[in-house]
CSV table of C-alpha atoms and ligand atoms in Angstrom, one decimal:
chain,number,residue,atom,x,y,z
A,1,UNK,CA,-3.7,-30.0,-61.2
A,2,UNK,CA,-5.9,-31.5,-58.6
A,3,UNK,CA,-8.1,-29.3,-56.6
A,4,UNK,CA,-6.4,-30.2,-53.5
A,5,UNK,CA,-3.1,-29.6,-54.9
A,6,UNK,CA,-4.5,-26.1,-56.2
A,7,UNK,CA,-5.6,-25.2,-52.7
A,8,UNK,CA,-2.3,-26.5,-51.1
A,9,UNK,CA,-0.2,-24.3,-53.5
A,10,UNK,CA,-2.4,-21.2,-52.9
A,11,UNK,CA,-2.2,-21.6,-49.1
A,12,UNK,CA,1.4,-21.7,-49.2
A,13,UNK,CA,1.9,-18.8,-51.6
A,14,UNK,CA,-0.6,-16.3,-50.1
A,15,UNK,CA,-1.8,-17.3,-46.6
A,16,UNK,CA,0.0,-16.4,-43.4
A,17,UNK,CA,-0.8,-19.0,-40.6
A,18,UNK,CA,-1.1,-18.3,-36.9
A,19,UNK,CA,1.4,-20.2,-34.7
A,20,UNK,CA,2.8,-22.1,-37.7
A,21,UNK,CA,6.4,-23.1,-38.6
A,22,UNK,CA,6.8,-21.8,-42.0
A,23,UNK,CA,9.3,-24.1,-43.1
A,24,UNK,CA,7.0,-27.1,-42.2
A,25,UNK,CA,4.2,-25.5,-44.0
A,26,UNK,CA,5.9,-25.1,-47.3
A,27,UNK,CA,7.1,-28.7,-46.7
A,28,UNK,CA,3.8,-30.5,-45.6
A,29,UNK,CA,1.4,-28.0,-46.8
A,30,UNK,CA,-1.8,-27.0,-44.8
A,31,UNK,CA,-4.2,-29.3,-43.3
A,32,UNK,CA,-7.6,-28.3,-45.0
A,33,UNK,CA,-10.5,-28.7,-43.1
A,34,UNK,CA,-13.9,-28.7,-45.1
A,35,UNK,CA,-16.7,-29.7,-43.0
A,36,UNK,CA,-17.9,-30.2,-39.5
A,37,UNK,CA,-20.0,-33.0,-38.4
A,38,UNK,CA,-20.9,-32.9,-34.5
A,39,UNK,CA,-17.6,-33.1,-32.6
A,40,UNK,CA,-15.7,-34.3,-35.7
A,41,UNK,CA,-14.2,-32.3,-38.7
A,42,UNK,CA,-13.6,-33.4,-42.2
A,43,UNK,CA,-10.6,-32.9,-44.2
A,44,UNK,CA,-10.7,-32.1,-47.9
A,45,UNK,CA,-9.5,-35.5,-48.6
A,46,UNK,CA,-12.7,-37.1,-46.8
A,47,UNK,CA,-10.9,-38.1,-43.7
A,48,UNK,CA,-12.8,-37.7,-40.2
A,49,UNK,CA,-11.0,-36.4,-37.1
A,50,UNK,CA,-12.7,-36.2,-33.7
A,51,UNK,CA,-11.5,-32.8,-32.5
A,52,UNK,CA,-10.4,-33.2,-29.0
A,53,UNK,CA,-9.8,-29.4,-28.6
A,54,UNK,CA,-13.0,-28.2,-30.0
A,55,UNK,CA,-10.8,-26.3,-32.3
A,56,UNK,CA,-9.1,-24.0,-30.0
A,57,UNK,CA,-10.8,-24.6,-26.6
A,58,UNK,CA,-14.0,-23.0,-28.2
A,59,UNK,CA,-16.6,-24.6,-30.6
A,60,UNK,CA,-18.5,-26.0,-27.5
A,61,UNK,CA,-21.3,-27.1,-29.7
A,62,UNK,CA,-19.4,-28.6,-32.2
A,63,UNK,CA,-18.5,-27.9,-35.9
A,64,UNK,CA,-22.0,-27.6,-37.3
A,65,UNK,CA,-25.4,-26.6,-36.1
A,66,UNK,CA,-28.6,-26.2,-38.0
A,67,UNK,CA,-30.4,-24.3,-35.5
A,68,UNK,CA,-27.6,-21.6,-35.2
A,69,UNK,CA,-27.2,-21.5,-39.0
A,70,UNK,CA,-31.1,-20.6,-39.2
A,71,UNK,CA,-30.6,-17.8,-36.4
A,72,UNK,CA,-27.6,-16.2,-38.5
A,73,UNK,CA,-29.5,-16.4,-41.6
A,74,UNK,CA,-32.5,-14.7,-40.2
A,75,UNK,CA,-30.4,-12.2,-38.1
A,76,UNK,CA,-28.5,-11.3,-41.4
A,77,UNK,CA,-31.6,-10.6,-43.3
A,78,UNK,CA,-33.1,-8.3,-40.6
A,79,UNK,CA,-30.2,-6.3,-39.2
A,80,UNK,CA,-26.8,-7.3,-40.7
A,81,UNK,CA,-24.8,-4.8,-38.8
A,82,UNK,CA,-25.3,-2.2,-36.1
A,83,UNK,CA,-22.9,-0.9,-33.3
A,84,UNK,CA,-23.1,0.2,-29.7
A,85,UNK,CA,-21.5,3.7,-29.7
A,86,UNK,CA,-23.6,6.6,-28.8
A,87,UNK,CA,-26.4,4.6,-26.9
A,88,UNK,CA,-27.1,2.4,-29.9
A,89,UNK,CA,-28.2,-1.2,-29.5
A,90,UNK,CA,-30.1,-4.0,-31.2
A,91,UNK,CA,-32.8,-6.0,-29.2
A,92,UNK,CA,-30.5,-9.0,-29.3
A,93,UNK,CA,-27.6,-7.0,-27.9
A,94,UNK,CA,-29.9,-6.0,-25.1
A,95,UNK,CA,-31.2,-9.3,-24.2
A,96,UNK,CA,-28.0,-11.0,-24.2
A,97,UNK,CA,-26.4,-8.4,-21.9
A,98,UNK,CA,-29.2,-9.2,-19.5
A,99,UNK,CA,-28.7,-12.7,-19.9
A,100,UNK,CA,-24.9,-12.8,-19.2
A,101,UNK,CA,-25.3,-10.2,-16.4
A,102,UNK,CA,-27.8,-12.7,-14.9
A,103,UNK,CA,-25.6,-15.7,-15.0
A,104,UNK,CA,-22.3,-14.4,-13.8
A,105,UNK,CA,-21.4,-14.5,-10.0
A,106,UNK,CA,-21.1,-10.5,-9.8
A,107,UNK,CA,-24.0,-8.8,-8.4
A,108,UNK,CA,-25.7,-6.1,-10.6
A,109,UNK,CA,-23.0,-6.5,-13.2
A,110,UNK,CA,-22.8,-4.5,-16.3
A,111,UNK,CA,-21.9,-6.1,-19.7
A,112,UNK,CA,-19.4,-4.8,-22.4
A,113,UNK,CA,-19.0,-6.5,-25.7
A,114,UNK,CA,-16.0,-6.7,-28.0
A,115,UNK,CA,-14.9,-9.2,-30.5
A,116,UNK,CA,-11.9,-11.6,-29.2
A,117,UNK,CA,-10.7,-12.7,-26.0
A,118,UNK,CA,-7.8,-10.3,-26.3
A,119,UNK,CA,-10.1,-7.3,-26.8
A,120,UNK,CA,-12.0,-8.3,-23.7
A,121,UNK,CA,-8.8,-8.7,-21.8
A,122,UNK,CA,-7.7,-5.3,-22.6
A,123,UNK,CA,-10.8,-3.7,-22.1
A,124,UNK,CA,-10.5,-5.2,-18.4
A,125,UNK,CA,-7.2,-3.6,-18.1
A,126,UNK,CA,-8.5,-0.1,-19.4
A,127,UNK,CA,-11.4,-0.4,-17.0
A,128,UNK,CA,-9.0,-1.2,-14.2
A,129,UNK,CA,-7.0,2.0,-14.9
A,130,UNK,CA,-9.9,4.1,-15.5
A,131,UNK,CA,-11.4,3.0,-12.1
A,132,UNK,CA,-8.3,3.8,-10.1
A,133,UNK,CA,-8.1,7.3,-11.9
A,134,UNK,CA,-11.6,8.0,-10.9
A,135,UNK,CA,-10.8,7.2,-7.3
A,136,UNK,CA,-7.8,9.6,-7.2
A,137,UNK,CA,-5.1,7.0,-7.7
A,138,UNK,CA,-3.9,7.3,-11.3
A,139,UNK,CA,-0.3,5.8,-10.1
A,140,UNK,CA,-2.1,2.5,-9.9
A,141,UNK,CA,-1.0,1.2,-13.4
A,142,UNK,CA,0.7,-2.2,-12.8
A,143,UNK,CA,-0.7,-5.4,-13.5
A,144,UNK,CA,0.1,-8.7,-11.9
A,145,UNK,CA,0.0,-11.9,-14.1
A,146,UNK,CA,1.4,-15.2,-13.7
A,147,UNK,CA,4.0,-17.4,-15.1
A,148,UNK,CA,3.1,-19.5,-18.0
A,149,UNK,CA,-0.3,-17.6,-18.5
A,150,UNK,CA,-2.1,-17.2,-21.8
A,151,UNK,CA,-4.1,-14.0,-22.2
A,152,UNK,CA,-4.1,-13.3,-26.0
A,153,UNK,CA,-2.0,-12.1,-28.7
A,154,UNK,CA,-2.6,-8.0,-28.9
A,155,UNK,CA,0.1,-6.1,-27.5
A,156,UNK,CA,-0.8,-5.8,-23.8
A,157,UNK,CA,-2.7,-9.0,-23.6
A,158,UNK,CA,0.5,-10.7,-25.1
A,159,UNK,CA,2.5,-8.8,-22.4
A,160,UNK,CA,0.4,-10.2,-19.7
A,161,UNK,CA,1.0,-13.7,-21.3
A,162,UNK,CA,3.8,-15.6,-19.4
A,163,UNK,CA,5.2,-17.6,-22.6
A,164,UNK,CA,8.6,-16.7,-23.9
A,165,UNK,CA,7.6,-17.5,-27.3
A,166,UNK,CA,5.1,-15.1,-27.3
A,167,UNK,CA,7.5,-12.3,-26.3
A,168,UNK,CA,11.0,-13.2,-27.9
A,169,UNK,CA,10.8,-11.8,-31.5
A,170,UNK,CA,8.4,-8.7,-30.5
A,171,UNK,CA,10.5,-7.1,-27.9
A,172,UNK,CA,7.8,-7.8,-25.3
A,173,UNK,CA,6.5,-7.7,-22.6
A,174,UNK,CA,5.7,-4.0,-22.4
A,175,UNK,CA,6.6,-2.5,-18.9
A,176,UNK,CA,4.2,-2.5,-16.0
A,177,UNK,CA,3.7,-6.1,-15.4
A,178,UNK,CA,4.5,-8.0,-12.4
A,179,UNK,CA,5.1,-11.6,-12.6
A,180,UNK,CA,4.4,-14.3,-9.9
A,181,UNK,CA,4.3,-18.1,-10.1
A,182,UNK,CA,2.0,-20.4,-11.9
A,183,UNK,CA,0.2,-22.7,-9.2
A,184,UNK,CA,1.3,-25.9,-10.7
A,185,UNK,CA,0.5,-28.6,-8.2
A,186,UNK,CA,2.5,-31.3,-10.0
A,187,UNK,CA,5.6,-29.4,-10.6
A,188,UNK,CA,5.5,-26.6,-8.2
A,189,UNK,CA,5.1,-28.1,-4.7
A,190,UNK,CA,8.2,-28.9,-2.8
A,191,UNK,CA,8.6,-32.4,-1.2
A,192,UNK,CA,6.0,-33.1,1.5
A,193,UNK,CA,4.0,-29.9,0.9
A,194,UNK,CA,0.1,-30.3,0.8
A,195,UNK,CA,-1.8,-28.3,-1.8
A,196,UNK,CA,-3.0,-25.9,1.0
A,197,UNK,CA,0.5,-25.1,2.3
A,198,UNK,CA,1.5,-24.8,-1.4
A,199,UNK,CA,-1.5,-22.1,-1.7
A,200,UNK,CA,0.0,-20.4,1.3
A,201,UNK,CA,3.4,-20.3,-0.3
A,202,UNK,CA,2.1,-18.7,-3.5
A,203,UNK,CA,-0.1,-16.3,-1.3
A,204,UNK,CA,3.1,-15.4,0.6
A,205,UNK,CA,5.1,-14.8,-2.8
A,206,UNK,CA,2.3,-12.3,-4.2
A,207,UNK,CA,2.2,-10.4,-1.0
A,208,UNK,CA,6.0,-10.1,-1.1
A,209,UNK,CA,5.6,-9.2,-4.8
A,210,UNK,CA,3.2,-6.4,-4.1
A,211,UNK,CA,5.3,-5.1,-1.1
A,212,UNK,CA,8.4,-4.7,-3.1
A,213,UNK,CA,6.6,-3.1,-6.2
A,214,UNK,CA,4.6,-0.6,-3.9
A,215,UNK,CA,1.1,-1.5,-3.4
A,216,UNK,CA,-0.1,2.1,-4.5
A,217,UNK,CA,1.2,1.5,-8.0
A,218,UNK,CA,-0.6,-1.9,-8.6
A,219,UNK,CA,-4.1,-1.8,-10.1
A,220,UNK,CA,-5.0,-5.6,-10.8
A,221,UNK,CA,-4.1,-9.1,-10.5
A,222,UNK,CA,-5.3,-11.4,-13.7
A,223,UNK,CA,-5.7,-15.2,-13.9
A,224,UNK,CA,-7.5,-17.8,-15.7
A,225,UNK,CA,-9.4,-19.8,-13.0
A,226,UNK,CA,-7.8,-23.1,-14.6
A,227,UNK,CA,-4.8,-22.4,-16.7
A,228,UNK,CA,-5.7,-24.0,-20.0
A,229,UNK,CA,-3.0,-22.9,-22.2
A,230,UNK,CA,0.0,-24.2,-19.7
A,231,UNK,CA,-1.6,-27.5,-19.8
A,232,UNK,CA,-4.9,-27.4,-17.8
A,233,UNK,CA,-3.4,-26.5,-14.5
A,234,UNK,CA,-5.9,-26.8,-12.0
A,235,UNK,CA,-4.8,-24.6,-8.8
A,236,UNK,CA,-5.1,-25.8,-5.1
A,237,UNK,CA,-8.9,-25.6,-3.9
A,238,UNK,CA,-7.7,-22.8,-1.3
A,239,UNK,CA,-5.5,-20.7,-3.9
A,240,UNK,CA,-8.0,-18.2,-5.1
A,241,UNK,CA,-9.2,-17.5,-1.6
A,242,UNK,CA,-5.8,-16.8,-0.3
A,243,UNK,CA,-5.0,-14.6,-3.3
A,244,UNK,CA,-8.2,-12.6,-2.9
A,245,UNK,CA,-7.3,-12.0,0.9
A,246,UNK,CA,-3.8,-10.7,0.0
A,247,UNK,CA,-5.4,-8.5,-2.9
A,248,UNK,CA,-8.0,-6.9,-0.4
A,249,UNK,CA,-5.2,-6.1,1.7
A,250,UNK,CA,-3.9,-3.8,-0.9
A,251,UNK,CA,-7.1,-2.7,-2.6
A,252,UNK,CA,-6.0,-4.5,-5.7
A,253,UNK,CA,-8.8,-5.8,-8.3
A,254,UNK,CA,-9.1,-9.4,-9.2
A,255,UNK,CA,-9.7,-9.8,-12.9
A,256,UNK,CA,-10.7,-13.4,-14.2
A,257,UNK,CA,-10.2,-14.6,-17.7
A,258,UNK,CA,-12.9,-16.7,-18.4
A,259,UNK,CA,-12.2,-16.9,-22.1
A,260,UNK,CA,-11.7,-20.7,-21.8
A,261,UNK,CA,-13.4,-21.7,-18.5
A,262,UNK,CA,-16.6,-19.5,-19.1
A,263,UNK,CA,-19.9,-21.1,-20.3
A,264,UNK,CA,-19.8,-24.4,-18.6
A,265,UNK,CA,-16.4,-25.9,-19.6
A,266,UNK,CA,-15.5,-26.7,-15.8
A,267,UNK,CA,-18.9,-27.9,-14.8
A,268,UNK,CA,-20.1,-24.6,-13.4
A,269,UNK,CA,-21.3,-21.9,-15.4
A,270,UNK,CA,-17.8,-20.0,-14.9
A,271,UNK,CA,-14.4,-21.2,-13.8
A,272,UNK,CA,-14.2,-18.9,-10.9
A,273,UNK,CA,-17.2,-20.4,-9.5
A,274,UNK,CA,-15.7,-23.9,-9.7
A,275,UNK,CA,-12.4,-22.4,-8.2
A,276,UNK,CA,-13.7,-20.2,-5.4
A,277,UNK,CA,-12.4,-17.1,-7.3
A,278,UNK,CA,-14.4,-13.9,-6.6
A,279,UNK,CA,-13.5,-11.4,-9.3
A,280,UNK,CA,-14.4,-7.8,-10.1
A,281,UNK,CA,-14.3,-8.2,-13.6
A,282,UNK,CA,-14.6,-11.2,-16.1
A,283,UNK,CA,-13.6,-11.6,-19.4
A,284,UNK,CA,-15.6,-14.2,-21.6
A,285,UNK,CA,-15.4,-15.4,-25.4
A,286,UNK,CA,-15.0,-18.8,-27.0
A,287,UNK,CA,-18.0,-20.7,-25.5
A,288,UNK,CA,-20.1,-17.5,-25.3
A,289,UNK,CA,-21.1,-18.0,-28.9
A,290,UNK,CA,-19.4,-21.5,-29.4
A,291,UNK,CA,-17.0,-19.4,-31.5
A,292,UNK,CA,-19.7,-19.3,-34.1
A,293,UNK,CA,-19.3,-15.8,-34.2
A,294,UNK,CA,-16.2,-13.6,-33.2
A,295,UNK,CA,-17.7,-12.0,-30.0
A,296,UNK,CA,-16.5,-11.5,-26.4
A,297,UNK,CA,-17.7,-9.8,-23.3
A,298,UNK,CA,-16.5,-8.2,-20.0
A,299,UNK,CA,-18.7,-8.1,-17.0
A,300,UNK,CA,-17.8,-5.5,-14.5
A,301,UNK,CA,-19.1,-4.6,-10.9
A,302,UNK,CA,-21.3,-1.7,-10.1
A,303,UNK,CA,-18.2,0.1,-8.4
A,304,UNK,CA,-16.4,0.1,-11.9
A,305,UNK,CA,-19.4,1.3,-13.6
A,306,UNK,CA,-19.8,4.1,-11.2
A,307,UNK,CA,-16.2,5.2,-11.9
A,308,UNK,CA,-17.1,5.3,-15.9
A,309,UNK,CA,-20.1,7.4,-14.6
A,310,UNK,CA,-17.6,9.7,-12.8
A,311,UNK,CA,-15.2,10.0,-15.6
A,312,UNK,CA,-17.7,11.5,-17.7
A,313,UNK,CA,-17.9,14.6,-15.6
A,314,UNK,CA,-14.5,15.3,-16.9
A,315,UNK,CA,-16.0,15.3,-20.4
A,316,UNK,CA,-15.3,11.8,-21.6
A,317,UNK,CA,-17.9,9.5,-23.1
A,318,UNK,CA,-16.3,6.5,-22.2
A,319,UNK,CA,-13.5,6.5,-25.1
A,320,UNK,CA,-13.4,3.0,-25.9
A,321,UNK,CA,-15.3,0.7,-28.3
A,322,UNK,CA,-14.7,-1.6,-31.2
A,323,UNK,CA,-16.7,-1.3,-34.6
A,324,UNK,CA,-18.1,-4.7,-34.2
A,325,UNK,CA,-19.0,-4.3,-30.3
A,326,UNK,CA,-22.5,-5.9,-29.8
A,327,UNK,CA,-22.9,-6.9,-33.3
A,328,UNK,CA,-26.5,-7.8,-33.6
A,329,UNK,CA,-26.0,-11.1,-36.0
A,330,UNK,CA,-23.2,-12.0,-33.1
A,331,UNK,CA,-25.7,-11.3,-30.1
A,332,UNK,CA,-28.6,-13.3,-32.1
A,333,UNK,CA,-26.2,-16.1,-32.3
A,334,UNK,CA,-25.0,-15.9,-28.5
A,335,UNK,CA,-28.5,-15.8,-27.7
A,336,UNK,CA,-29.4,-19.3,-29.3
A,337,UNK,CA,-26.2,-20.9,-28.1
A,338,UNK,CA,-27.1,-19.9,-24.5
A,339,UNK,CA,-30.8,-21.3,-25.1
A,340,UNK,CA,-29.2,-24.7,-26.4
A,341,UNK,CA,-26.8,-24.6,-23.4
A,342,UNK,CA,-29.9,-24.4,-21.1
A,343,UNK,CA,-31.9,-27.0,-23.0
A,344,UNK,CA,-29.1,-29.6,-22.8
A,345,UNK,CA,-28.8,-29.6,-19.1
A,346,UNK,CA,-25.1,-28.2,-19.8
A,347,UNK,CA,-23.5,-28.3,-16.2
A,348,UNK,CA,-24.8,-31.7,-15.4
A,349,UNK,CA,-23.8,-33.1,-18.8
A,350,UNK,CA,-20.1,-31.5,-18.8
A,351,UNK,CA,-19.8,-33.0,-15.2
A,352,UNK,CA,-20.7,-36.4,-16.1
A,353,UNK,CA,-18.8,-36.6,-19.4
A,354,UNK,CA,-15.7,-34.9,-17.8
A,355,UNK,CA,-15.8,-37.3,-15.0
A,356,UNK,CA,-16.0,-40.3,-17.4
A,357,UNK,CA,-13.1,-39.0,-19.7
A,358,UNK,CA,-10.7,-38.4,-16.8
A,359,UNK,CA,-11.6,-41.9,-15.3
A,360,UNK,CA,-10.9,-43.6,-18.9
A,361,UNK,CA,-7.9,-41.6,-19.3
A,362,UNK,CA,-6.5,-42.7,-15.8
A,363,UNK,CA,-7.3,-46.4,-16.4
A,364,UNK,CA,-6.0,-46.1,-20.0
A,365,UNK,CA,-2.7,-44.6,-18.9
A,366,UNK,CA,-2.1,-45.8,-15.3
A,367,UNK,CA,0.6,-48.4,-16.7
A,368,UNK,CA,2.1,-46.0,-19.3
A,369,UNK,CA,5.6,-45.1,-18.2
A,370,UNK,CA,5.7,-41.5,-19.9
A,371,UNK,CA,2.6,-40.3,-18.2
A,372,UNK,CA,3.5,-38.1,-15.2
A,373,UNK,CA,0.0,-36.7,-14.3
A,374,UNK,CA,-3.6,-36.9,-15.3
A,375,UNK,CA,-5.6,-33.9,-14.2
A,376,UNK,CA,-8.7,-31.6,-15.0
A,377,UNK,CA,-11.9,-30.4,-14.2
A,378,UNK,CA,-15.4,-30.6,-15.9
A,379,UNK,CA,-14.7,-31.2,-19.7
A,380,UNK,CA,-11.1,-30.0,-19.6
A,381,UNK,CA,-8.3,-32.4,-19.1
A,382,UNK,CA,-4.3,-32.6,-19.3
A,383,UNK,CA,-2.3,-35.7,-19.7
A,384,UNK,CA,1.3,-34.5,-18.8
A,385,UNK,CA,4.0,-36.5,-20.5
A,386,UNK,CA,7.4,-37.2,-18.7
A,387,UNK,CA,10.5,-39.1,-19.9
A,388,UNK,CA,10.8,-40.3,-16.2
A,389,UNK,CA,7.9,-40.6,-13.9
A,390,UNK,CA,10.2,-40.5,-10.7
A,391,UNK,CA,12.4,-37.3,-11.6
A,392,UNK,CA,9.5,-35.6,-13.7
A,393,UNK,CA,12.1,-35.1,-16.2
A,394,UNK,CA,10.6,-33.9,-19.5
A,395,UNK,CA,11.9,-35.3,-23.0
A,396,UNK,CA,14.5,-33.4,-24.9
A,397,UNK,CA,13.0,-30.6,-27.0
A,398,UNK,CA,14.8,-32.2,-30.3
A,399,UNK,CA,12.8,-35.3,-29.8
A,400,UNK,CA,9.8,-33.4,-30.5
A,401,UNK,CA,7.4,-35.6,-28.6
A,402,UNK,CA,4.3,-33.3,-28.9
A,403,UNK,CA,4.6,-32.9,-32.6
A,404,UNK,CA,4.8,-36.6,-33.0
A,405,UNK,CA,1.7,-37.1,-30.7
A,406,UNK,CA,-0.2,-34.6,-33.0
A,407,UNK,CA,1.0,-36.4,-36.1
A,408,UNK,CA,0.0,-40.0,-34.7
A,409,UNK,CA,-3.3,-38.3,-33.5
A,410,UNK,CA,-4.1,-37.5,-37.2
A,411,UNK,CA,-3.2,-41.1,-38.4
A,412,UNK,CA,-5.7,-42.3,-35.6
A,413,UNK,CA,-8.2,-40.0,-36.6
A,414,UNK,CA,-7.8,-37.5,-33.6
A,415,UNK,CA,-7.1,-33.9,-34.0
A,416,UNK,CA,-4.9,-33.4,-30.8
A,417,UNK,CA,-3.2,-29.8,-30.2
A,418,UNK,CA,-0.7,-30.7,-27.3
A,419,UNK,CA,0.3,-27.8,-25.1
A,420,UNK,CA,3.9,-28.1,-24.4
A,421,UNK,CA,4.4,-31.4,-23.0
A,422,UNK,CA,0.8,-31.9,-21.9
A,423,UNK,CA,-1.8,-33.5,-24.1
A,424,UNK,CA,-4.8,-31.5,-23.5
A,425,UNK,CA,-8.6,-32.2,-24.0
A,426,UNK,CA,-11.4,-29.7,-24.4
A,427,UNK,CA,-13.7,-31.5,-26.6
A,428,UNK,CA,-17.4,-30.2,-27.6
A,429,UNK,CA,-19.9,-30.6,-24.8
A,430,UNK,CA,-22.1,-32.9,-27.1
A,431,UNK,CA,-19.4,-35.7,-27.1
A,432,UNK,CA,-21.2,-38.9,-26.4
A,433,UNK,CA,-19.9,-41.9,-24.0
A,434,UNK,CA,-18.6,-43.6,-27.1
A,435,UNK,CA,-16.7,-40.7,-28.4
A,436,UNK,CA,-15.0,-40.2,-25.0
A,437,UNK,CA,-14.2,-43.7,-25.2
A,438,UNK,CA,-12.8,-43.4,-28.5
A,439,UNK,CA,-10.5,-40.3,-27.5
A,440,UNK,CA,-9.2,-42.2,-24.4
A,441,UNK,CA,-8.6,-45.5,-26.2
A,442,UNK,CA,-6.7,-43.6,-29.1
A,443,UNK,CA,-4.6,-41.4,-26.8
A,444,UNK,CA,-3.9,-44.6,-24.8
A,445,UNK,CA,-2.7,-46.4,-27.9
A,446,UNK,CA,-0.6,-43.4,-29.2
A,447,UNK,CA,1.1,-43.0,-25.6
A,448,UNK,CA,1.8,-46.7,-25.3
A,449,UNK,CA,3.3,-46.7,-28.6
A,450,UNK,CA,5.5,-43.5,-28.0
A,451,UNK,CA,6.7,-45.2,-24.5
A,452,UNK,CA,7.6,-48.5,-26.4
A,453,UNK,CA,9.9,-46.5,-28.9
B,1,PMP,N1,-7.4,-15.8,-22.9
B,1,PMP,C1,-7.4,-17.1,-22.8
B,1,PMP,C2,-7.4,-17.7,-21.7
B,1,PMP,C3,-7.2,-17.8,-24.0
B,1,PMP,O1,-7.0,-19.0,-24.1
B,1,PMP,C4,-7.3,-16.9,-25.2
B,1,PMP,C5,-7.1,-17.6,-26.7
B,1,PMP,N2,-6.7,-18.8,-26.8
B,1,PMP,C6,-7.3,-15.7,-25.1
B,1,PMP,C7,-7.5,-15.1,-23.7
B,1,PMP,C8,-7.3,-14.7,-26.4
B,1,PMP,O2,-8.5,-15.0,-27.2
B,1,PMP,P1,-8.5,-14.3,-28.7
B,1,PMP,O3,-7.7,-15.4,-29.4
B,1,PMP,O4,-9.9,-14.7,-29.0
B,1,PMP,O5,-8.1,-13.0,-28.6
């Protein structure tokens, strides 16, 4: 038996994959990735793929990095583990907390570390509950989340997520979640409506939902500045300003899910800065360490921190924490990743490469009959596939067009991961002009081929 077949059989026999059709895995076997080379990943058969999605919207510096390897090795040699409970900290964790606090658009922010996006999201929810209990409003428990949102896979984060396939088999969502519309300017607007009018309508919907539920029962509203998983949905420019005005009227907190948008992805340090969103808390992960270590963070305002202080008077020492919160090796890696971002002139680079990507995609796809919309911000883009441009009708699910695009991508040497009917782009920040060109040319060829079938 070849080594390749050996791996394949063992994977099928022993490994339960995330978001994978088990029948397809048993039939086709796994896609085994062995090495990284800048923004490319290399399969165990030696085939190279340009990973258009930086893995799962995360490997911002690509798939190998000598500097980070050196830093991680040194960190493991000097302190391979320590924690943040009972006042413990490593020098790098302290340094990174300060450096994140100084970057986020929350004045005098405090930083809490966790290990995944989902944990950071759940930490924000617990902090929102703690905050309102501290203010004598313990009945404020409900969280407003949006349709088509993705906020993670743990029980409450999955409940906040607005995707039926994340709920169906698990009896989710849990109670206490109020759902409002996704600000999709391509599909959500009514004829003749400007983006600003659309934002007004969404703000009015939010206001009505709050009044219907009872404002005194609502703790927070959670949103991604740009909704990645729904297909890179960029809200109207005035959306968050109007949402914030409604929330302020009722004293509701605004929580930003910066798990994808944070750390340069939108061309600003944080997506909330790109979209005019003024949050009370922010959850960060992925780009924070370029996913070179499972580490995430939450930034909170001084008012929320004061509530933690006040709660301590009742004898609680902030009863929350993960074994690997503020892991010293993770912190050392984040510290170096942030140093690399600073040295590479990140925001300018992301804005320039992102503009080039969107321009090239628009040129390639302008005459492609199955492309309904090309959109994005920074180095995040979405190309929405439709069967009919005028009616915006989508292909029947049985035609499995997204799976076909993904398969053809691999034939062309591109690792694609369409989100529903949208081909999404979130490449590593290190992509060169030639690699942007490669993505646009190949996706253009794939979509033209599908449109001619
Ligand atoms: N929020 C957003 C916007 C995400 O895209 C993700 C992961 N794709 C999460 C939260 C959850 O992160 P994790 O998988 O690290 O728990």
